[in-house]
Coordinates of C-alpha atoms in Angstrom, one line a residue:
Chain F
X1 CA 7.7 -26.6 16.3
X2 CA 10.7 -24.1 17.7
X3 CA 10.7 -21.2 19.8
X4 CA 12.2 -19.2 16.8
X5 CA 9.9 -21.0 14.3
X6 CA 6.7 -19.9 16.2
X7 CA 8.1 -16.4 16.1
X8 CA 8.5 -16.3 12.6
X9 CA 5.1 -17.6 11.9
X10 CA 3.2 -15.4 14.7
X11 CA 5.4 -12.5 13.2
X12 CA 4.3 -13.8 9.7
X13 CA 0.9 -13.4 10.1
X14 CA 0.7 -10.2 11.2
X15 CA 2.8 -8.9 8.0
X16 CA 5.8 -8.1 9.2
X17 CA 4.6 -5.9 12.2
X18 CA 6.0 -6.5 15.4
X19 CA 5.3 -4.6 18.7
X20 CA 7.1 -1.3 18.8
X21 CA 9.0 -1.5 21.9
X22 CA 9.4 -5.6 21.7
X23 CA 12.9 -6.5 20.7
X24 CA 12.6 -10.3 20.9
X25 CA 11.1 -12.8 22.9
X26 CA 13.8 -12.8 25.5
X27 CA 12.9 -12.1 29.0
X28 CA 15.3 -9.8 30.6
X29 CA 15.5 -9.4 34.2
X30 CA 14.6 -6.3 36.6
X31 CA 18.1 -5.9 37.6
X32 CA 19.4 -6.1 33.5
X33 CA 17.2 -3.8 32.7
X34 CA 17.9 -1.3 35.5
X35 CA 21.8 -1.8 34.2
X36 CA 20.7 -1.0 30.6
X37 CA 18.9 1.9 31.7
X38 CA 22.0 3.3 33.6
X39 CA 24.6 2.9 30.7
X40 CA 21.7 4.1 28.4
X41 CA 23.1 7.9 27.2
X42 CA 19.3 8.5 26.7
X43 CA 18.3 7.5 30.3
X44 CA 17.4 11.1 31.8
X45 CA 15.5 12.5 28.7
X46 CA 13.4 9.1 28.1
X47 CA 13.0 9.2 32.0
X48 CA 11.6 12.8 31.5
X49 CA 9.8 12.4 28.4
X50 CA 7.8 8.9 30.1
X51 CA 6.2 11.6 32.6
X52 CA 5.1 13.9 29.6
X53 CA 7.9 16.4 29.0
X54 CA 7.8 17.5 25.5
X55 CA 10.9 19.6 25.4
X56 CA 13.2 15.8 26.8
X57 CA 11.0 14.4 24.0
X58 CA 12.1 17.3 21.6
X59 CA 15.8 16.8 22.8
X60 CA 15.6 12.8 21.7
X61 CA 14.3 13.6 18.3
X62 CA 17.1 15.9 17.7
X63 CA 19.1 13.8 18.9
X64 CA 18.2 10.6 16.7
X65 CA 16.6 12.7 13.7
X66 CA 20.1 11.8 11.4
X67 CA 20.2 8.4 12.2
X68 CA 16.5 8.3 11.9
X69 CA 16.2 9.8 8.7
X70 CA 19.4 8.2 6.9
X71 CA 18.1 5.2 7.8
X72 CA 14.5 5.9 6.5
X73 CA 16.3 7.3 3.3
X74 CA 18.0 3.9 2.6
X75 CA 15.2 1.7 3.3
X76 CA 13.1 3.5 1.3
X77 CA 15.3 5.3 -1.4
X78 CA 13.0 8.4 -1.5
X79 CA 13.3 11.5 0.5
X80 CA 9.8 12.4 0.3
X81 CA 8.6 9.5 1.7
X82 CA 11.5 8.8 4.2
X83 CA 10.7 12.4 5.6
X84 CA 7.1 11.5 6.3
X85 CA 8.3 8.0 7.8
X86 CA 10.5 9.6 10.1
X87 CA 7.8 12.2 11.2
X88 CA 5.5 9.1 11.9
X89 CA 8.3 7.1 13.6
X90 CA 8.8 9.9 16.2
X91 CA 5.0 10.3 16.4
X92 CA 4.5 6.7 17.2
X93 CA 7.6 6.7 19.5
X94 CA 6.0 9.9 21.3
X95 CA 2.9 7.7 22.0
X96 CA 4.4 4.6 23.3
X97 CA 7.1 5.8 25.2
X98 CA 5.5 5.1 28.3
X99 CA 5.7 1.6 27.7
X100 CA 9.5 1.6 27.2
X101 CA 11.0 -0.7 29.5
X102 CA 14.8 -0.8 28.6
X103 CA 14.7 -4.2 27.1
X104 CA 17.1 -2.7 25.0
X105 CA 19.1 0.8 24.7
X106 CA 16.8 3.7 23.2
X107 CA 18.8 3.8 20.3
X108 CA 18.0 0.0 19.6
X109 CA 14.3 0.6 19.7
X110 CA 14.6 3.4 17.2
X111 CA 16.2 1.4 15.0
X112 CA 13.5 -1.2 15.5
X113 CA 10.9 1.4 15.0
X114 CA 12.2 2.5 11.9
X115 CA 12.7 -0.7 10.6
X116 CA 9.0 -1.8 11.4
X117 CA 7.4 1.3 10.0
X118 CA 9.7 1.1 6.9
X119 CA 9.3 -2.3 6.3
X120 CA 5.5 -2.2 4.9
X121 CA 5.9 1.0 3.3
X122 CA 8.9 -0.2 1.5
X123 CA 7.5 -3.0 -0.1
X124 CA 4.7 -1.0 -1.3
X125 CA 7.1 1.2 -2.9
X126 CA 8.9 -1.6 -4.4
X127 CA 5.1 -3.1 -5.9
X128 CA 4.6 0.1 -6.8
X129 CA 7.6 0.8 -8.8
X130 CA 8.0 -2.6 -10.1
X131 CA 4.4 -2.7 -11.6
X132 CA 2.8 1.0 -11.5
X133 CA 5.2 3.4 -11.7
X134 CA 9.1 2.3 -12.2
X135 CA 11.6 5.2 -12.1
X136 CA 12.8 5.6 -15.7
X137 CA 16.7 4.9 -16.3
X138 CA 18.1 8.2 -16.9
X139 CA 16.0 9.9 -13.8
X140 CA 17.8 10.5 -10.6
X141 CA 17.2 9.0 -7.5
X142 CA 16.6 12.0 -5.4
X143 CA 19.6 11.6 -2.8
X144 CA 21.1 14.8 -1.6
X145 CA 24.6 15.5 -1.7
X146 CA 26.8 14.1 1.0
X147 CA 28.8 16.3 3.2
X148 CA 32.7 15.3 1.8
X149 CA 35.8 16.8 0.9
X150 CA 34.9 19.2 -2.0
X151 CA 37.7 17.7 -4.1
X152 CA 36.1 14.3 -3.8
X153 CA 32.5 15.8 -3.9
X154 CA 31.4 15.2 -7.5
X155 CA 32.4 11.8 -8.2
X156 CA 31.3 10.7 -4.5
X157 CA 27.6 12.2 -4.9
X158 CA 27.3 10.4 -8.5
X159 CA 28.6 7.1 -6.7
X160 CA 26.1 7.6 -3.9
X161 CA 23.3 8.0 -6.6
X162 CA 24.1 4.8 -8.3
X163 CA 24.2 3.0 -5.2
X164 CA 20.7 4.4 -3.8
X165 CA 19.4 3.3 -7.3
X166 CA 20.8 0.0 -6.8
X167 CA 19.6 -0.4 -3.2
X168 CA 16.1 1.0 -4.4
X169 CA 16.3 -2.1 -6.9
X170 CA 17.0 -4.8 -4.6
X171 CA 14.1 -6.4 -3.2
X172 CA 13.1 -5.5 0.5
X173 CA 14.3 -8.6 2.2
X174 CA 17.8 -8.2 0.9
X175 CA 17.8 -4.2 1.1
X176 CA 17.0 -4.2 4.6
X177 CA 19.8 -6.9 5.7
X178 CA 22.2 -4.8 3.5
X179 CA 21.2 -1.5 5.2
X180 CA 21.0 -2.7 8.8
X181 CA 24.5 -4.6 8.4
X182 CA 26.3 -1.9 6.5
X183 CA 24.7 1.5 7.2
X184 CA 23.5 0.6 10.9
X185 CA 26.5 -1.8 12.0
X186 CA 24.1 -4.5 13.4
X187 CA 25.8 -7.8 14.1
X188 CA 24.2 -10.9 12.6
X189 CA 22.4 -12.1 15.9
X190 CA 21.0 -8.5 16.1
X191 CA 19.4 -8.6 12.5
X192 CA 18.2 -12.1 13.5
X193 CA 16.3 -11.1 16.7
X194 CA 14.8 -8.1 15.1
X195 CA 13.7 -9.4 11.8
X196 CA 12.5 -12.7 13.6
X197 CA 14.6 -15.3 11.5
X198 CA 17.6 -17.7 12.0
X199 CA 21.3 -16.2 11.5
X200 CA 21.9 -18.2 8.6
X201 CA 18.9 -16.9 6.9
X202 CA 20.2 -13.2 7.5
X203 CA 23.9 -14.5 6.4
X204 CA 22.1 -16.2 2.9
X205 CA 20.4 -12.7 2.3
X206 CA 23.3 -10.5 3.1
X207 CA 25.4 -12.3 0.9
X208 CA 22.7 -12.7 -1.8
X209 CA 21.7 -9.0 -1.2
X210 CA 25.7 -7.8 -1.7
X211 CA 26.0 -10.0 -5.0
X212 CA 22.4 -8.4 -6.3
X213 CA 23.9 -4.9 -5.5
X214 CA 27.2 -5.7 -7.0
X215 CA 25.5 -6.9 -10.4
X216 CA 23.7 -3.5 -10.4
X217 CA 26.8 -1.7 -9.4
X218 CA 29.1 -3.3 -11.9
X219 CA 28.6 -1.1 -15.2
X220 CA 29.5 1.9 -13.0
X221 CA 32.2 0.4 -11.5
X222 CA 34.1 -0.6 -15.0
X223 CA 32.8 2.4 -16.4
X224 CA 35.1 4.7 -14.0
X225 CA 38.1 2.0 -14.5
Chain C
X1 CA 41.3 -25.6 -10.3
X2 CA 38.8 -25.7 -8.0
X3 CA 35.0 -24.5 -8.3
X4 CA 34.3 -20.7 -8.3
X5 CA 34.2 -19.4 -4.6
X6 CA 31.5 -16.7 -5.3
X7 CA 28.9 -17.6 -3.0
X8 CA 31.6 -17.5 -0.2
X9 CA 33.3 -14.2 -0.9
X10 CA 30.7 -11.9 1.0
X11 CA 31.5 -14.0 4.4
X12 CA 35.1 -13.9 3.4
X13 CA 35.2 -10.2 3.8
X14 CA 33.5 -10.4 7.0
X15 CA 36.2 -12.8 8.3
X16 CA 33.0 -14.8 8.8
X17 CA 34.8 -18.2 7.7
X18 CA 36.8 -20.9 9.8
X19 CA 40.6 -21.1 9.0
X20 CA 40.5 -23.5 6.7
X21 CA 37.6 -22.2 4.4
X22 CA 39.7 -19.0 4.8
X23 CA 42.9 -20.4 3.7
X24 CA 41.0 -22.7 0.9
X25 CA 39.5 -19.3 -0.3
X26 CA 42.6 -17.9 -0.5
X27 CA 44.5 -20.7 -2.5
X28 CA 41.7 -20.6 -4.8
X29 CA 41.8 -16.7 -5.3
X30 CA 45.4 -16.5 -6.1
X31 CA 45.0 -18.7 -8.9
X32 CA 41.3 -17.6 -10.4
X33 CA 41.5 -14.1 -11.7
X34 CA 37.8 -14.4 -12.3
X35 CA 37.3 -14.8 -8.9
X36 CA 40.2 -12.1 -8.0
X37 CA 37.9 -9.5 -10.0
X38 CA 34.4 -10.6 -8.5
X39 CA 36.4 -9.9 -4.8
X40 CA 37.4 -6.3 -5.7
X41 CA 33.8 -5.7 -7.1
X42 CA 32.4 -7.3 -3.9
X43 CA 35.0 -5.1 -1.7
X44 CA 34.2 -2.0 -3.6
X45 CA 30.1 -2.6 -3.3
X46 CA 30.6 -3.2 0.7
X47 CA 32.8 -0.1 1.3
X48 CA 30.4 2.2 -0.8
X49 CA 27.4 0.8 1.7
X50 CA 29.6 1.2 4.7
X51 CA 30.3 4.9 3.4
X52 CA 26.6 5.7 3.0
X53 CA 26.4 9.2 4.1
X54 CA 24.5 10.4 6.9
X55 CA 21.3 12.4 5.9
X56 CA 20.3 15.9 7.6
X57 CA 16.2 16.2 7.7
X58 CA 15.2 19.1 5.9
X59 CA 14.9 22.8 8.0
X60 CA 11.7 22.6 10.0
X61 CA 12.0 18.7 10.7
X62 CA 11.3 19.0 14.4
X63 CA 8.7 22.0 14.3
X64 CA 6.5 19.3 12.2
X65 CA 7.0 16.8 14.4
X66 CA 6.2 18.6 17.3
X67 CA 3.2 19.9 15.3
X68 CA 2.2 16.4 14.7
X69 CA 2.6 15.4 18.1
X70 CA 0.4 18.6 19.2
X71 CA -2.2 17.8 17.0
X72 CA -2.5 14.0 18.2
X73 CA -5.6 13.3 19.8
X74 CA -7.0 10.1 21.1
X75 CA -9.4 9.5 17.9
X76 CA -6.6 9.9 15.6
X77 CA -4.7 6.8 17.6
X78 CA -7.8 5.0 17.4
X79 CA -8.5 5.9 13.7
X80 CA -4.5 4.9 12.9
X81 CA -4.9 1.7 15.3
X82 CA -8.0 0.5 13.2
X83 CA -6.8 1.6 9.6
X84 CA -3.4 2.5 9.6
X85 CA -1.9 -1.0 9.6
X86 CA -1.9 -2.4 6.2
X87 CA -2.8 -5.6 7.4
X88 CA -6.1 -4.2 8.3
X89 CA -6.4 -1.3 6.3
X90 CA -5.8 -3.5 2.6
X91 CA -8.1 -6.1 3.3
X92 CA -10.7 -3.6 4.1
X93 CA -10.0 -1.6 0.9
X94 CA -10.3 -4.7 -0.8
X95 CA -13.3 -5.8 0.7
X96 CA -15.0 -2.5 0.0
X97 CA -13.8 -2.6 -3.7
X98 CA -15.3 -6.0 -4.2
X99 CA -18.6 -5.0 -2.2
X100 CA -19.1 -1.7 -4.8
X101 CA -18.4 -3.9 -7.9
X102 CA -21.0 -6.5 -6.6
X103 CA -23.5 -3.7 -5.8
X104 CA -23.1 -2.5 -9.4
X105 CA -23.4 -5.7 -10.9
X106 CA -26.6 -6.3 -8.9
X107 CA -28.2 -2.9 -9.7
X108 CA -27.4 -3.6 -13.5
X109 CA -28.7 -7.1 -13.6
X110 CA -32.1 -6.2 -12.0
X111 CA -32.5 -3.1 -14.4
X112 CA -31.9 -5.5 -17.1
X113 CA -34.7 -8.0 -15.8
X114 CA -37.4 -5.2 -15.5
X115 CA -36.9 -4.5 -19.3
X116 CA -34.8 -1.8 -19.2
X117 CA -36.7 0.7 -17.5
X118 CA -38.5 -0.1 -14.4
X119 CA -42.1 -0.6 -15.1
X120 CA -43.3 1.8 -12.5
X121 CA -41.7 4.6 -14.4
X122 CA -44.2 3.6 -17.6
X123 CA -47.1 3.5 -15.5
X124 CA -48.5 6.8 -15.6
X125 CA -52.1 7.9 -14.6
X126 CA -53.9 7.7 -17.9
X127 CA -56.5 10.3 -17.2
X128 CA -54.2 11.9 -14.2
X129 CA -53.3 14.8 -15.8
X130 CA -56.7 14.4 -17.9
X131 CA -60.0 13.3 -16.1
X132 CA -58.3 12.0 -13.0
X133 CA -61.3 9.5 -13.0
X134 CA -59.4 6.6 -15.1
X135 CA -56.9 3.6 -13.7
X136 CA -53.1 3.7 -14.7
X137 CA -52.3 3.2 -18.3
X138 CA -50.8 -0.1 -18.9
X139 CA -47.8 0.0 -22.0
X140 CA -48.1 -2.6 -24.2
X141 CA -44.6 -3.3 -25.4
X142 CA -44.9 -4.9 -28.1
X143 CA -48.2 -3.2 -29.3
X144 CA -50.8 -5.8 -29.7
X145 CA -53.6 -6.1 -32.2
X146 CA -57.2 -6.2 -31.5
X147 CA -60.3 -6.3 -34.0
X148 CA -63.2 -3.9 -33.8
X149 CA -66.5 -6.3 -33.4
X150 CA -69.1 -4.1 -33.3
X151 CA -69.4 -0.4 -35.0
X152 CA -67.4 2.2 -32.6
X153 CA -65.6 5.6 -32.3
X154 CA -62.4 6.3 -31.5
X155 CA -62.5 9.4 -29.1
X156 CA -59.3 11.8 -28.0
X157 CA -60.3 10.9 -24.4
X158 CA -60.7 7.5 -22.8
X159 CA -64.1 9.1 -21.7
X160 CA -67.6 8.9 -23.4
X161 CA -67.5 12.7 -23.3
X162 CA -64.5 12.6 -25.5
X163 CA -64.2 13.9 -29.0
X164 CA -64.9 11.6 -31.4
X165 CA -61.8 11.3 -33.9
X166 CA -62.9 8.6 -36.0
X167 CA -65.7 5.7 -36.6
X168 CA -64.6 2.4 -37.3
X169 CA -66.5 -0.5 -38.8
X170 CA -66.3 -4.0 -37.5
X171 CA -63.5 -6.1 -38.7
X172 CA -61.4 -3.2 -38.7
X173 CA -57.7 -4.1 -36.9
X174 CA -56.1 -1.9 -34.6
X175 CA -52.9 -1.5 -33.1
X176 CA -53.2 -0.9 -29.3
X177 CA -50.3 0.4 -27.3
X178 CA -51.8 0.8 -24.1
X179 CA -54.7 -0.3 -22.0
X180 CA -56.3 2.3 -19.5
X181 CA -59.1 0.5 -17.6
X182 CA -62.0 -0.3 -20.2
X183 CA -60.4 1.9 -23.2
X184 CA -57.5 1.2 -25.3
X185 CA -55.1 3.4 -26.7
X186 CA -54.5 2.9 -30.4
X187 CA -52.3 4.6 -33.1
X188 CA -49.2 4.2 -34.7
X189 CA -47.1 7.4 -34.9
X190 CA -45.0 6.2 -38.3
X191 CA -48.5 4.8 -39.9
X192 CA -50.6 8.1 -40.5
X193 CA -53.6 5.9 -41.7
X194 CA -54.0 4.0 -38.3
X195 CA -56.3 6.2 -35.9
X196 CA -54.9 8.0 -32.8
X197 CA -56.9 7.8 -29.5
X198 CA -58.9 5.9 -27.4
X199 CA -61.5 2.8 -28.3
X200 CA -64.1 1.1 -25.9
X201 CA -62.1 -2.2 -25.0
X202 CA -65.7 -3.7 -25.2
X203 CA -66.0 -3.2 -28.8
X204 CA -63.1 -5.2 -30.0
X205 CA -61.5 -8.8 -29.3
X206 CA -58.0 -9.4 -29.4
X207 CA -56.4 -11.3 -32.6

């Protein structure tokens, strides 16, 4: 069995959870970690937070809160859930920050922490909506209005609501790939490493996820033509 | 016309195909309005996702995070470590649910086996609050029929000093509802002709 298969199997057994501060099985040299620590814009704050400086950690929260909250909203499709998830992500980061060894940039770890936290929550929400409490078709997905130009704001907001609804309908394994690639701007390789799957799988899920998303959005696109 | 290329449109948009595939798709697109439409819709979808707006957390978010950090303690971490991961929590919850159902089924079946009401509750001291000298009263369910063998009397209490209620002649059938030591409790609430009270067991025999 290849290393990749072993890793996937191990992660599968743990219900999709992987260690908060472990991006991949790659063994980074001390020099590589040191180099990354130098180029990381969060390095000073992380160092201070590792020594117990709560003010430094608060500054890290302020820096990354929009990123974390946006990603949680996109993955969970619900602002209340996203707010709770974002708070828990920061709490987990605070608890584990002493174990952070610069195997990646701090912002990458934050992304990974959000994904790991949302994976089970998102699946549970999808399961709940599908089988227990589906969103009625006429109910608006509670996503707030974006800060765009006033003339375009009305149409743009409606579009975003349609997108949020379509993302919410997407099976979680496709949704996370579409979000990580499209919103986070991560590469296929980075997503594959994060999820513990092959790059080919990421490409296939991205293609399938986009196709499903397009199917959901087509009626809206056609109605606005 | 070659086959539709809808499956390759996503990597085509990302520029993720080699030059030959790219050229083939462009050739196909130039002659296929259906795939052209698919490409336009897919492009709109991709742009929409890329333009997903940044969400600002609600006011007070930092305060709430700091409060949770301040309230954090070792036992909360332990609790979260033990119960928060769904991989641990869900099987535990499932096990608890199964155990609860099993307990209910077990209790119900044991209750049924004992005839609805545990017998111990039906065994009450016959003279416990009357004479205090007699043993426990054993309820007969259903009641049994006895026949009087010698002339005897029905008394209101299972003692020789009890008040005489009726006299019975030999061969009289009596309906016995309980046995209290050496005495039989006789009577039938629905039959007023049946004497109500206690008869000496030695003066009767079961039918």
